[in-house]
PDB file of C-alpha atoms in Angstrom:
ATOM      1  CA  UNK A   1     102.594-101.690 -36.197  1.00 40.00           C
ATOM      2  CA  UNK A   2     102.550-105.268 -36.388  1.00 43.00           C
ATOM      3  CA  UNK A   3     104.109-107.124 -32.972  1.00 45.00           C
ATOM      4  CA  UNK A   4     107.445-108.643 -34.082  1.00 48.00           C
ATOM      5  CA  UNK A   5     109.058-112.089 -32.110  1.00 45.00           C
ATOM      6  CA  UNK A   6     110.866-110.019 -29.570  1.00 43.00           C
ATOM      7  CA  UNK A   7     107.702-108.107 -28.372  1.00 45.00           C
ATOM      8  CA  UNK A   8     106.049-111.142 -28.523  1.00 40.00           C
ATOM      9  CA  UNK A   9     108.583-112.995 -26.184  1.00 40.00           C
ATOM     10  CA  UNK A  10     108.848-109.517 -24.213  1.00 42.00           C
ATOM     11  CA  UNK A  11     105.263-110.048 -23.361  1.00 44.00           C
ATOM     12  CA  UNK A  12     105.123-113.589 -22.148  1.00 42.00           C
ATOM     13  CA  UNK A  13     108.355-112.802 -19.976  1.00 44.00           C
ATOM     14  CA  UNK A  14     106.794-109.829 -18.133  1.00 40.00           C
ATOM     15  CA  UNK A  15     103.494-111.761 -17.897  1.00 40.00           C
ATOM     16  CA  UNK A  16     105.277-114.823 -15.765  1.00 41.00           C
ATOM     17  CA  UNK A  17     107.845-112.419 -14.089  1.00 43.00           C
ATOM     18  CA  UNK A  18     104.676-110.648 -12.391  1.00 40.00           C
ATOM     19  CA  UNK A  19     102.924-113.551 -11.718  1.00 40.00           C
ATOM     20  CA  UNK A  20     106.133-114.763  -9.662  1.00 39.00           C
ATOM     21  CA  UNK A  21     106.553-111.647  -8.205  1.00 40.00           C
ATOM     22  CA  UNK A  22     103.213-110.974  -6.911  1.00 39.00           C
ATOM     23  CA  UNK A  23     103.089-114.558  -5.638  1.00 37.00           C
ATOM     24  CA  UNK A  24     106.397-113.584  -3.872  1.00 44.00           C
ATOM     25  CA  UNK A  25     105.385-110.409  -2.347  1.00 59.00           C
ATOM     26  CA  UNK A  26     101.264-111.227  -1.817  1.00 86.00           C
ATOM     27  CA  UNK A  27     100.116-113.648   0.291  1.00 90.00           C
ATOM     28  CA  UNK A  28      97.563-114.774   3.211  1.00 94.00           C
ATOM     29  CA  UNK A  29     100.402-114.709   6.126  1.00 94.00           C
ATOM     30  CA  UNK A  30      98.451-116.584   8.269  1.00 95.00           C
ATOM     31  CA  UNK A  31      96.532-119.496   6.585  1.00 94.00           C
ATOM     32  CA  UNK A  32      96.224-121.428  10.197  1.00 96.00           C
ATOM     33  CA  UNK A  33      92.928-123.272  10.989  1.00 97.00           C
ATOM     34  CA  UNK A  34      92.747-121.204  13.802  1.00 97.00           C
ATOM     35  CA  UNK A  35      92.898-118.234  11.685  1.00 97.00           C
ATOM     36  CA  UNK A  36      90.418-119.489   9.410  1.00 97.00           C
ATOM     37  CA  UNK A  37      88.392-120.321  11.965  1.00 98.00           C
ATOM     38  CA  UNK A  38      87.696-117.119  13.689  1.00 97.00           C
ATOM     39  CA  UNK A  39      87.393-115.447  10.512  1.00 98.00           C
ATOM     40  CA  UNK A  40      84.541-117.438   9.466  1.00 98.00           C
ATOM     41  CA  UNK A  41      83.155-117.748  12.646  1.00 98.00           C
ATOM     42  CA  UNK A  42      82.582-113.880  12.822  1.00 97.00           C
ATOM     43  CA  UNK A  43      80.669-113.668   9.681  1.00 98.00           C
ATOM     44  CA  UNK A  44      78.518-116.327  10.479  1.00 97.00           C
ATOM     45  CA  UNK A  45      77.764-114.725  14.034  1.00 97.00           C
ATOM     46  CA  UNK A  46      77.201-111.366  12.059  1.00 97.00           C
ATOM     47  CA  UNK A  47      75.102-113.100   9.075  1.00 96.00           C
ATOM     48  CA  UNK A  48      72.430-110.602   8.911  1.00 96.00           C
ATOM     49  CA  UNK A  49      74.860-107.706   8.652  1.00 96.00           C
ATOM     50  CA  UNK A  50      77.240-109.503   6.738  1.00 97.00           C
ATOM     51  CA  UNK A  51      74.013-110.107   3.479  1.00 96.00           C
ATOM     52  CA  UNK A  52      73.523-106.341   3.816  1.00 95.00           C
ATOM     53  CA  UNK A  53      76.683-105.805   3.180  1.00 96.00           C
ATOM     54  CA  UNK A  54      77.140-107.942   0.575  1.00 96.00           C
ATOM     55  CA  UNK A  55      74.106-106.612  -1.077  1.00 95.00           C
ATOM     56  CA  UNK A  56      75.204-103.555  -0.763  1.00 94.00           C
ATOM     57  CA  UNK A  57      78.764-103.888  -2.901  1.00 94.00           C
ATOM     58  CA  UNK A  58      76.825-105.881  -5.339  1.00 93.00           C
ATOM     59  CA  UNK A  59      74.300-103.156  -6.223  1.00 92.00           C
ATOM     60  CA  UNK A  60      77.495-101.001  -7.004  1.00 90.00           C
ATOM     61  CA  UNK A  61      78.652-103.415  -8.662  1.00 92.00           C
ATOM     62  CA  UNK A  62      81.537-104.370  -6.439  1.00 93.00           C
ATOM     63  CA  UNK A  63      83.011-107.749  -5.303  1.00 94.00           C
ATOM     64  CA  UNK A  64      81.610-109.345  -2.252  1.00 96.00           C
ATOM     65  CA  UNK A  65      84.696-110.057  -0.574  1.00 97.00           C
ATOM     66  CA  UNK A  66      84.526-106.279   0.272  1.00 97.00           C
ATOM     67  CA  UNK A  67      82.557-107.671   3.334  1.00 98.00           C
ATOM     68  CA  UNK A  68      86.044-108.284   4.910  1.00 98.00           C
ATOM     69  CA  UNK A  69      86.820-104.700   4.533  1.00 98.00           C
ATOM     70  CA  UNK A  70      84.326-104.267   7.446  1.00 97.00           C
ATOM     71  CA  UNK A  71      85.185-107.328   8.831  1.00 97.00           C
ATOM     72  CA  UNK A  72      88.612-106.686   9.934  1.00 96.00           C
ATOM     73  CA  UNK A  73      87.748-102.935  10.735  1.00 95.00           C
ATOM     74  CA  UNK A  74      85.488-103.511  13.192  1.00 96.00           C
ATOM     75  CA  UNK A  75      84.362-107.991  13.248  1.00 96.00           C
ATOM     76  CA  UNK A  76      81.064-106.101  11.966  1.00 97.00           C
ATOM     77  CA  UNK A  77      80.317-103.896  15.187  1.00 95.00           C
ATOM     78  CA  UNK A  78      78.428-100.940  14.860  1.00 92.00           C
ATOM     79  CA  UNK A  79      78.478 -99.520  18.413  1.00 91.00           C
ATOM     80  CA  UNK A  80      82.548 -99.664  18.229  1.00 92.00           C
ATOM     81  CA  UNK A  81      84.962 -96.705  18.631  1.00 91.00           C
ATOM     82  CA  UNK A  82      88.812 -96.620  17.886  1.00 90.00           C
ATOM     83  CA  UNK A  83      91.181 -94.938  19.931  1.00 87.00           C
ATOM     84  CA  UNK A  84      91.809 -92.294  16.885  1.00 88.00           C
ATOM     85  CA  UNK A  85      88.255 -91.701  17.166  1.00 90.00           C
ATOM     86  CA  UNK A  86      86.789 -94.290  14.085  1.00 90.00           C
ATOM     87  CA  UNK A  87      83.545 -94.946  14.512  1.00 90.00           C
ATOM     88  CA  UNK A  88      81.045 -98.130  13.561  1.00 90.00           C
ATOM     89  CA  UNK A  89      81.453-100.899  11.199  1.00 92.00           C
ATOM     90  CA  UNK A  90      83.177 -98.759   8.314  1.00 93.00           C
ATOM     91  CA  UNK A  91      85.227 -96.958  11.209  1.00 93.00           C
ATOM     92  CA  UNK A  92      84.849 -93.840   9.135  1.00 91.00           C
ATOM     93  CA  UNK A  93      86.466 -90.896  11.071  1.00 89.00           C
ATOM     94  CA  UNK A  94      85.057 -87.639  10.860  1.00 87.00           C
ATOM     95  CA  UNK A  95      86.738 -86.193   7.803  1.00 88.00           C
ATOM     96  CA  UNK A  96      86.545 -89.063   5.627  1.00 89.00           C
ATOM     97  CA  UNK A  97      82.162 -89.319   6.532  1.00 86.00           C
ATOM     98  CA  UNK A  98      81.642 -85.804   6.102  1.00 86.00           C
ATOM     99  CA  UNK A  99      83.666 -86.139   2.438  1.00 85.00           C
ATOM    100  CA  UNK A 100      81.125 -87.958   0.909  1.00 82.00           C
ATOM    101  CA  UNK A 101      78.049 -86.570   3.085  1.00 87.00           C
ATOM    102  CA  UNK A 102      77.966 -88.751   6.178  1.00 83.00           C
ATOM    103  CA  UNK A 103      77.383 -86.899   9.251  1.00 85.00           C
ATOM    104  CA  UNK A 104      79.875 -87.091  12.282  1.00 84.00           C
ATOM    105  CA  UNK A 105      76.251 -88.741  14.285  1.00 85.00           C
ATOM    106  CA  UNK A 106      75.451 -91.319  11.252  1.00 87.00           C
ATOM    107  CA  UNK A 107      78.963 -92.967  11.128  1.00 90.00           C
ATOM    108  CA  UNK A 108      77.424 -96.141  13.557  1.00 84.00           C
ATOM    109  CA  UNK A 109      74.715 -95.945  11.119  1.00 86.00           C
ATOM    110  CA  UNK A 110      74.563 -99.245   9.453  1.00 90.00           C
ATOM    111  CA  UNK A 111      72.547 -98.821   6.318  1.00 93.00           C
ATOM    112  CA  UNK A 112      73.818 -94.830   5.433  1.00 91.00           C
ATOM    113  CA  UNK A 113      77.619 -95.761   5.995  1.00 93.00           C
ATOM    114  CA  UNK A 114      77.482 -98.907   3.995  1.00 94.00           C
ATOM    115  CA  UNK A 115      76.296 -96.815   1.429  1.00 93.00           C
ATOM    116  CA  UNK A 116      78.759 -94.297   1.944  1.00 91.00           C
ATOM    117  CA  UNK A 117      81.930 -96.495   2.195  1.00 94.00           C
ATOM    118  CA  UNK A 118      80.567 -98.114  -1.355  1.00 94.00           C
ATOM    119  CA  UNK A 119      80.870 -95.369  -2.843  1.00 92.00           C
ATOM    120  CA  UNK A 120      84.060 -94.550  -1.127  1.00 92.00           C
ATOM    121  CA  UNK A 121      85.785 -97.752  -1.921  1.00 95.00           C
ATOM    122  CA  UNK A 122      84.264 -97.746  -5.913  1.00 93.00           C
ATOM    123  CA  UNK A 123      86.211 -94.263  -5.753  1.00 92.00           C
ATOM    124  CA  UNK A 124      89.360 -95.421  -4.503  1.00 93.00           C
ATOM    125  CA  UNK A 125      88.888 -98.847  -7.341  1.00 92.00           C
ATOM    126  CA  UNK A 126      88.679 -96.077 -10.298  1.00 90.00           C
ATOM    127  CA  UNK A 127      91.679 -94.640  -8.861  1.00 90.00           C
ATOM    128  CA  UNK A 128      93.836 -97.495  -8.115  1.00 91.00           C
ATOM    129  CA  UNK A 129      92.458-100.223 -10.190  1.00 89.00           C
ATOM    130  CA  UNK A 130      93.269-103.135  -8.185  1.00 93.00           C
ATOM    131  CA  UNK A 131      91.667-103.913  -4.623  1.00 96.00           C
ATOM    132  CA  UNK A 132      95.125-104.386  -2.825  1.00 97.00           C
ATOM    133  CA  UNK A 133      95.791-100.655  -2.675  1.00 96.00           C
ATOM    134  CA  UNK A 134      92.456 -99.599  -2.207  1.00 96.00           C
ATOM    135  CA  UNK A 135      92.285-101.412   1.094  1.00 97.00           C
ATOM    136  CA  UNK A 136      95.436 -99.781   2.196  1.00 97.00           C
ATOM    137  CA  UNK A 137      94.354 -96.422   1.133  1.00 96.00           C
ATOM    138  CA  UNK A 138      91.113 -97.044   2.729  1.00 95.00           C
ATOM    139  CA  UNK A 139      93.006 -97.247   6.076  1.00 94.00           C
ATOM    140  CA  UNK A 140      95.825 -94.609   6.018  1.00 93.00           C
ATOM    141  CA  UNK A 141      94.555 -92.380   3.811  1.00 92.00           C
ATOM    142  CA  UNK A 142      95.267 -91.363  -0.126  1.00 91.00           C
ATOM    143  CA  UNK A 143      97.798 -88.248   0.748  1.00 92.00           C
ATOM    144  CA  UNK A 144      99.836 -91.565   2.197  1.00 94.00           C
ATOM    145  CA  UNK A 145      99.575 -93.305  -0.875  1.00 94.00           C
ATOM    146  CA  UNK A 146     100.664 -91.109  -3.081  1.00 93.00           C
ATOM    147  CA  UNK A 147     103.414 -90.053  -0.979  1.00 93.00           C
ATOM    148  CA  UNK A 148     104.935 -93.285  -0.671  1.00 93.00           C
ATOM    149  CA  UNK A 149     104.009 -93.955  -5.004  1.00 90.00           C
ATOM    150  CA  UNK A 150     106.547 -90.717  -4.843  1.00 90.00           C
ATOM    151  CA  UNK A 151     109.189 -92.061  -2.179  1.00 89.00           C
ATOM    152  CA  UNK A 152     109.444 -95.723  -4.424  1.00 87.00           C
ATOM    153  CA  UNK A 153     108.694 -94.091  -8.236  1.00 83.00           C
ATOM    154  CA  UNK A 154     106.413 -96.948  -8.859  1.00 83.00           C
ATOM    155  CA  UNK A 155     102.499 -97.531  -7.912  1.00 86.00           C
ATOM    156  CA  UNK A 156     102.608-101.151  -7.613  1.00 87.00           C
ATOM    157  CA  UNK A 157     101.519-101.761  -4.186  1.00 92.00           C
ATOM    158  CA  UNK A 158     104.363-104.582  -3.270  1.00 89.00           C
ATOM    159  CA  UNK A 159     107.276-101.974  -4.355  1.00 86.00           C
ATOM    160  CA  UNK A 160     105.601 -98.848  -2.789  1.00 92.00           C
ATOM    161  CA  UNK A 161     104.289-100.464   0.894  1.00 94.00           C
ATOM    162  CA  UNK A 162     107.708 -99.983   2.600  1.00 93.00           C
ATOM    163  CA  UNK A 163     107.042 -96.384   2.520  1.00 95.00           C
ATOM    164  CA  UNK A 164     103.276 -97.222   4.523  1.00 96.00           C
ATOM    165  CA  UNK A 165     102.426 -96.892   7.937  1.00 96.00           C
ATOM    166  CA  UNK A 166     102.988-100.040   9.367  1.00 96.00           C
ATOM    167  CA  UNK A 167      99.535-100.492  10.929  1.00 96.00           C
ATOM    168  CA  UNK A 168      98.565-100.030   7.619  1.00 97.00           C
ATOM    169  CA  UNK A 169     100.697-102.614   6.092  1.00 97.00           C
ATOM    170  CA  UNK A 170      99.436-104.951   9.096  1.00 97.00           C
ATOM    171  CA  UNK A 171      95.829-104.030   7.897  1.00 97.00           C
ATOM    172  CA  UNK A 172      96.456-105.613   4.280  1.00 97.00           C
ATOM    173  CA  UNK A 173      97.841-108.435   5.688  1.00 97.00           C
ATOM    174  CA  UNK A 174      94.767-109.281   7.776  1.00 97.00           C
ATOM    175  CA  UNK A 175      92.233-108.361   4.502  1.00 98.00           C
ATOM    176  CA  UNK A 176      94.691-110.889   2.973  1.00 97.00           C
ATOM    177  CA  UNK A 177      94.204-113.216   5.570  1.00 97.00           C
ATOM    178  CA  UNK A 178      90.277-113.069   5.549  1.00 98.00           C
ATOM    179  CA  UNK A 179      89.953-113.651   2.452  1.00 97.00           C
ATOM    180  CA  UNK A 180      91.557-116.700   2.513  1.00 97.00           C
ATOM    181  CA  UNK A 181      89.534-117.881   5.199  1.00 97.00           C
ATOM    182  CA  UNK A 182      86.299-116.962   2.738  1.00 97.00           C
ATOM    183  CA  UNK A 183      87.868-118.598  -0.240  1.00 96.00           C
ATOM    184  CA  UNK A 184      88.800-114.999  -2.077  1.00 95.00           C
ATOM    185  CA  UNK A 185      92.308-114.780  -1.770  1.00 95.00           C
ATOM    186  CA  UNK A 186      92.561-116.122  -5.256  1.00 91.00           C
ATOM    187  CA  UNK A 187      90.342-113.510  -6.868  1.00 91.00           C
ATOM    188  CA  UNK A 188      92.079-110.783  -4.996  1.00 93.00           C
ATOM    189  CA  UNK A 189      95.522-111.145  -6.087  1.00 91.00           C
ATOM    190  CA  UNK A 190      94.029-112.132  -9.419  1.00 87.00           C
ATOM    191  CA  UNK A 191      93.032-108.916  -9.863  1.00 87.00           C
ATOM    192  CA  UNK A 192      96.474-107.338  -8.489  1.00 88.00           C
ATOM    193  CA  UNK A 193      98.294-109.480 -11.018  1.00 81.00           C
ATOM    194  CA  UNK A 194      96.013-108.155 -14.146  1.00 75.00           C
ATOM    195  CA  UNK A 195      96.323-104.573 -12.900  1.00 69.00           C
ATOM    196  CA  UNK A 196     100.393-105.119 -12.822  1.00 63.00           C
ATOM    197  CA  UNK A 197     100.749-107.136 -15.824  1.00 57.00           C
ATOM    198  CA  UNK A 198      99.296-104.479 -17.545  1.00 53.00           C
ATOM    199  CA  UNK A 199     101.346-102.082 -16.154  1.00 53.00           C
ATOM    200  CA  UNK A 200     104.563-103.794 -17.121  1.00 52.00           C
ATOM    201  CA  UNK A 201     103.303-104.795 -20.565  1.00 50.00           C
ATOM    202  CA  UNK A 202     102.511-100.661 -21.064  1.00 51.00           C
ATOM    203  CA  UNK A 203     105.798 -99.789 -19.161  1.00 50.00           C
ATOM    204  CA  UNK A 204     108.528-101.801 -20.609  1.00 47.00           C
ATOM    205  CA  UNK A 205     107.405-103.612 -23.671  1.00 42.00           C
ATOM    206  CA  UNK A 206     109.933-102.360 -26.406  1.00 37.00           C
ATOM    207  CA  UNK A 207     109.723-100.258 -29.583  1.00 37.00           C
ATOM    208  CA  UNK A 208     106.278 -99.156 -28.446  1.00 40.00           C
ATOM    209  CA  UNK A 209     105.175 -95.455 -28.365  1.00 43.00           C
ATOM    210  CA  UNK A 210     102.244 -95.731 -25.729  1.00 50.00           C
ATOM    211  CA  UNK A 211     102.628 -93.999 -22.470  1.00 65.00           C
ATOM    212  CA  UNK A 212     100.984 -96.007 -19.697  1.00 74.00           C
ATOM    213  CA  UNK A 213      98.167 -94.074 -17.928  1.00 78.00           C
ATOM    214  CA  UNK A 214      97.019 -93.841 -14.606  1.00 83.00           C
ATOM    215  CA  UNK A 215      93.222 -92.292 -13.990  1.00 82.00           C
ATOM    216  CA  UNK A 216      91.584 -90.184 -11.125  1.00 89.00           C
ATOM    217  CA  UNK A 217      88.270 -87.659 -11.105  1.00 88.00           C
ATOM    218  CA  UNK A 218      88.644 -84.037 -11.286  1.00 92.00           C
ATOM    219  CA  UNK A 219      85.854 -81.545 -11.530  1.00 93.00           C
ATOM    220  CA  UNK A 220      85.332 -77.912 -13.021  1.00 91.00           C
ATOM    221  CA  UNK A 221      86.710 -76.644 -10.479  1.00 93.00           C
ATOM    222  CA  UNK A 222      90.267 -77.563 -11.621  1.00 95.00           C
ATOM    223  CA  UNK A 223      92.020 -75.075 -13.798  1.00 94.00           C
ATOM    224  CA  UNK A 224      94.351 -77.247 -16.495  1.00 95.00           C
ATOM    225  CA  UNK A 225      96.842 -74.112 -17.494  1.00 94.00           C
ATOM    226  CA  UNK A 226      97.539 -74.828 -12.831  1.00 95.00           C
ATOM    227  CA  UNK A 227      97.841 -78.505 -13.427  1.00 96.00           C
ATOM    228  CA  UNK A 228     100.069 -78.003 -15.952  1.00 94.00           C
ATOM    229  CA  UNK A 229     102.183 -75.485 -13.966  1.00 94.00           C
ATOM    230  CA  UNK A 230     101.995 -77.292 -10.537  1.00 94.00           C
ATOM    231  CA  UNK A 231     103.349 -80.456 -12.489  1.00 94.00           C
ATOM    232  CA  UNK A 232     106.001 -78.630 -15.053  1.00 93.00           C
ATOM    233  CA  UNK A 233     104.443 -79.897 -18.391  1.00 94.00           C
ATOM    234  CA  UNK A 234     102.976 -78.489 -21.476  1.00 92.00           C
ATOM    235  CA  UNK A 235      98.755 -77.738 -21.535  1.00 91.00           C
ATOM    236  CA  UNK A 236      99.299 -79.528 -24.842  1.00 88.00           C
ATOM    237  CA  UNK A 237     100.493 -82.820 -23.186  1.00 87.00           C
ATOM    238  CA  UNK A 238      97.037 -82.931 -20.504  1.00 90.00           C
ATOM    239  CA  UNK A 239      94.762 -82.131 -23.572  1.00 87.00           C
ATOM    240  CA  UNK A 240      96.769 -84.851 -25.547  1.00 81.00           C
ATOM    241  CA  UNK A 241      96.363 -87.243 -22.671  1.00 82.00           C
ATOM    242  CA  UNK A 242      92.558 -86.443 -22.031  1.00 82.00           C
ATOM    243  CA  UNK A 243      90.635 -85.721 -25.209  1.00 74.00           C
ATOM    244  CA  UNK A 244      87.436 -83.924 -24.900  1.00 77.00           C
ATOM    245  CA  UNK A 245      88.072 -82.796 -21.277  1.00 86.00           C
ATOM    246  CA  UNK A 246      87.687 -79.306 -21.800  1.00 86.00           C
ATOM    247  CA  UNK A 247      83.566 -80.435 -22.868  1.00 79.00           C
ATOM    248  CA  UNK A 248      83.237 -83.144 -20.439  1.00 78.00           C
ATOM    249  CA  UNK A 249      84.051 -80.697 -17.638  1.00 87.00           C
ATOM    250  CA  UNK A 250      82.202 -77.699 -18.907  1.00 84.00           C
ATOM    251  CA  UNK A 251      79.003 -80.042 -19.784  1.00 78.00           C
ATOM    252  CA  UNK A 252      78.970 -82.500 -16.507  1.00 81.00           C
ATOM    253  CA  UNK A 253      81.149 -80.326 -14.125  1.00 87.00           C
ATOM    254  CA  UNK A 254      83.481 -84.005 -13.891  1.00 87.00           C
ATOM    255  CA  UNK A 255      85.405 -85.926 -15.585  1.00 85.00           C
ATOM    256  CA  UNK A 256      87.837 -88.484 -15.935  1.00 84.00           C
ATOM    257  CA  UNK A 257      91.373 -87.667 -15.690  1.00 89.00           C
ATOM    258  CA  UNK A 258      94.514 -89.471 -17.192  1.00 86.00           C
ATOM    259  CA  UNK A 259      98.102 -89.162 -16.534  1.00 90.00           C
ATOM    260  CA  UNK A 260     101.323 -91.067 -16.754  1.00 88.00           C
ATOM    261  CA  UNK A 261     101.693 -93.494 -14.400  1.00 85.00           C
ATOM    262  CA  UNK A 262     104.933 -91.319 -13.253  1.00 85.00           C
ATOM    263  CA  UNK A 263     103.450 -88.350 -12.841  1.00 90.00           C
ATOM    264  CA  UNK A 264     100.154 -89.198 -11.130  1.00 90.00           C
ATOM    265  CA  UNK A 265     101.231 -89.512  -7.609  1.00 90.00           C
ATOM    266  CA  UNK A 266     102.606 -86.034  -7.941  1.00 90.00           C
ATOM    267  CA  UNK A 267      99.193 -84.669  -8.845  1.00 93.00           C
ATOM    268  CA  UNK A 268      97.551 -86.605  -5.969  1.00 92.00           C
ATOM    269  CA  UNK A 269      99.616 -85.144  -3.011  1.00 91.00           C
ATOM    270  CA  UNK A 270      99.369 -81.606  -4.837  1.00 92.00           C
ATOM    271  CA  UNK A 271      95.639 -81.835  -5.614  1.00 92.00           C
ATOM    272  CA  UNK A 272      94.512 -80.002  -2.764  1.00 91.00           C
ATOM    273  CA  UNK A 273      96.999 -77.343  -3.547  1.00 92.00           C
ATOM    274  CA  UNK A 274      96.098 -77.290  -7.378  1.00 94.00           C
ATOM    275  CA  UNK A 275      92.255 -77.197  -6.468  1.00 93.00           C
ATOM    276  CA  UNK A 276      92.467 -73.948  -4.508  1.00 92.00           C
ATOM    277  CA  UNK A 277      94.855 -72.595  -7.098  1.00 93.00           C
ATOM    278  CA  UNK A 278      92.432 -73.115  -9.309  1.00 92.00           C
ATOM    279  CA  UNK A 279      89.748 -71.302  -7.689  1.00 91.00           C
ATOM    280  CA  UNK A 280      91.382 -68.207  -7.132  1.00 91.00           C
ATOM    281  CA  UNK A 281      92.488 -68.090 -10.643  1.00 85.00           C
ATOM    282  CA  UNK A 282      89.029 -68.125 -11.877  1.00 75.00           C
TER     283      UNK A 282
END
């Protein structure tokens, strides 16, 4: 179907309305000298750490400014423990290590938890395709996430963060606020804009039949006749939505999994749920 003047017009609209609105809603809240100042002055005190780091997220083929991840978690200190029991310079508590391998000992580990929260965070990108949310699901958790997706019917992080913890809220602000002090800020809400532009474009844009999709990583384990029942659609619809899944999961035990943007915070906070479901079905 060719694009007629109204679609056209549609397009540019939503493209400047979410440039304003992210540039409303997403900003370094402190761009002091000061501010700046200690920032930088951290990293440079840190510089050894800081290149393995970098390293690191570049191998996985993540941005650098990642760095400030660990940065404002713990100003790059290994030997540090929160009061809710965080440990090192990823502050990885217990649950969240021994998810992806990392033993409760090896979280103050430099080299085996910068590979670990790599991984983690290139997870949490395929997920939630734009860096914003990642670092506030990074802190309070995805359960949180999807919850407050749910409470605000929308996954765009500006809309939904009312419904977040407040620390972690606070916790954007400061990865916000370091990467102005490196220079990054630009790229960062760069890539928020792109990620919502898209989703307004595949939302809203008129006389179009697409359904805008949402992706997360299931494995064999995952039964699609439970998905379908946990979330009240059709089998047809998920095999519709993911072509090929049924081979993908019976030939690499994983896949990729799509959903409507609607519906895909329902499937995260019942995922758990759906997984053991699943199990005992089979």
């Amino acid at each position: 179907m060719k694009p007629n003047l109204k679609n056209i017009i549609l397009a540019v609209t939503f493209l400047s309305c979410s440039q304003f609105v992210n540039a409303q809603f997403l900003a370094a809240s402190d761009t002091s000298e000061s501010s700046v100042r200690k920032y930088k002055n951290i990293i440079e005190a840190n510089k050894e750490i800081v290149n393995f780091i970098e390293f690191s997220m570049v191998e996985r083929g993540l941005p650098k400014h990642l760095r400030n991840l660990a940065l404002i978690e713990s100003h790059f200190n290994r030997n540090i423990t929160s009061s809710a029991g965080a440990v090192g310079v990823w502050q990885f508590m217990t649950a969240h290590a021994n998810q992806y391998g990392l033993t409760e000992d090896r979280r103050n580990d430099l080299y085996r938890s910068t590979k670990t929260a790599a991984v983690s965070l290139k997870n949490l990108y395929k997920k939630y395709n734009n860096w914003v949310t990642v670092v506030a699901a990074y802190n309070c958790g995805e359960g949180n996430i999807a919850k407050a997706m749910q409470a605000a019917n929308s996954t765009q992080y500006h809309v939904f963060s009312k419904y977040l913890p407040a620390e972690t809220i606070n916790h954007v602000k400061k990865y916000l606020n370091a990467c102005y002090a490196t220079g990054e800020l630009s790229a960062v809400l760069a890539n928020y804009n792109d990620s919502r532009t898209m989703y307004l474009l595949n939302n809203r844009a008129t006389n179009s039949s697409e359904i805008a999709l949402s992706e997360t990583e299931i494995n064999a384990g995952f039964n699609l006749e439970v998905i379908a029942d946990e979330l009240k659609i059709g089998v047809d619809k998920i095999l519709a939505w993911n072509p090929g899944i049924k081979d993908e999961l019976d030939s690499k035990g994983e896949s990729v999994f799509y959903l409507p943007t609607d519906l895909m915070p329902d499937f995260l906070m019942k995922k758990n749920t759906i997984l053991s479901k699943s199990i005992r079905k089979k």
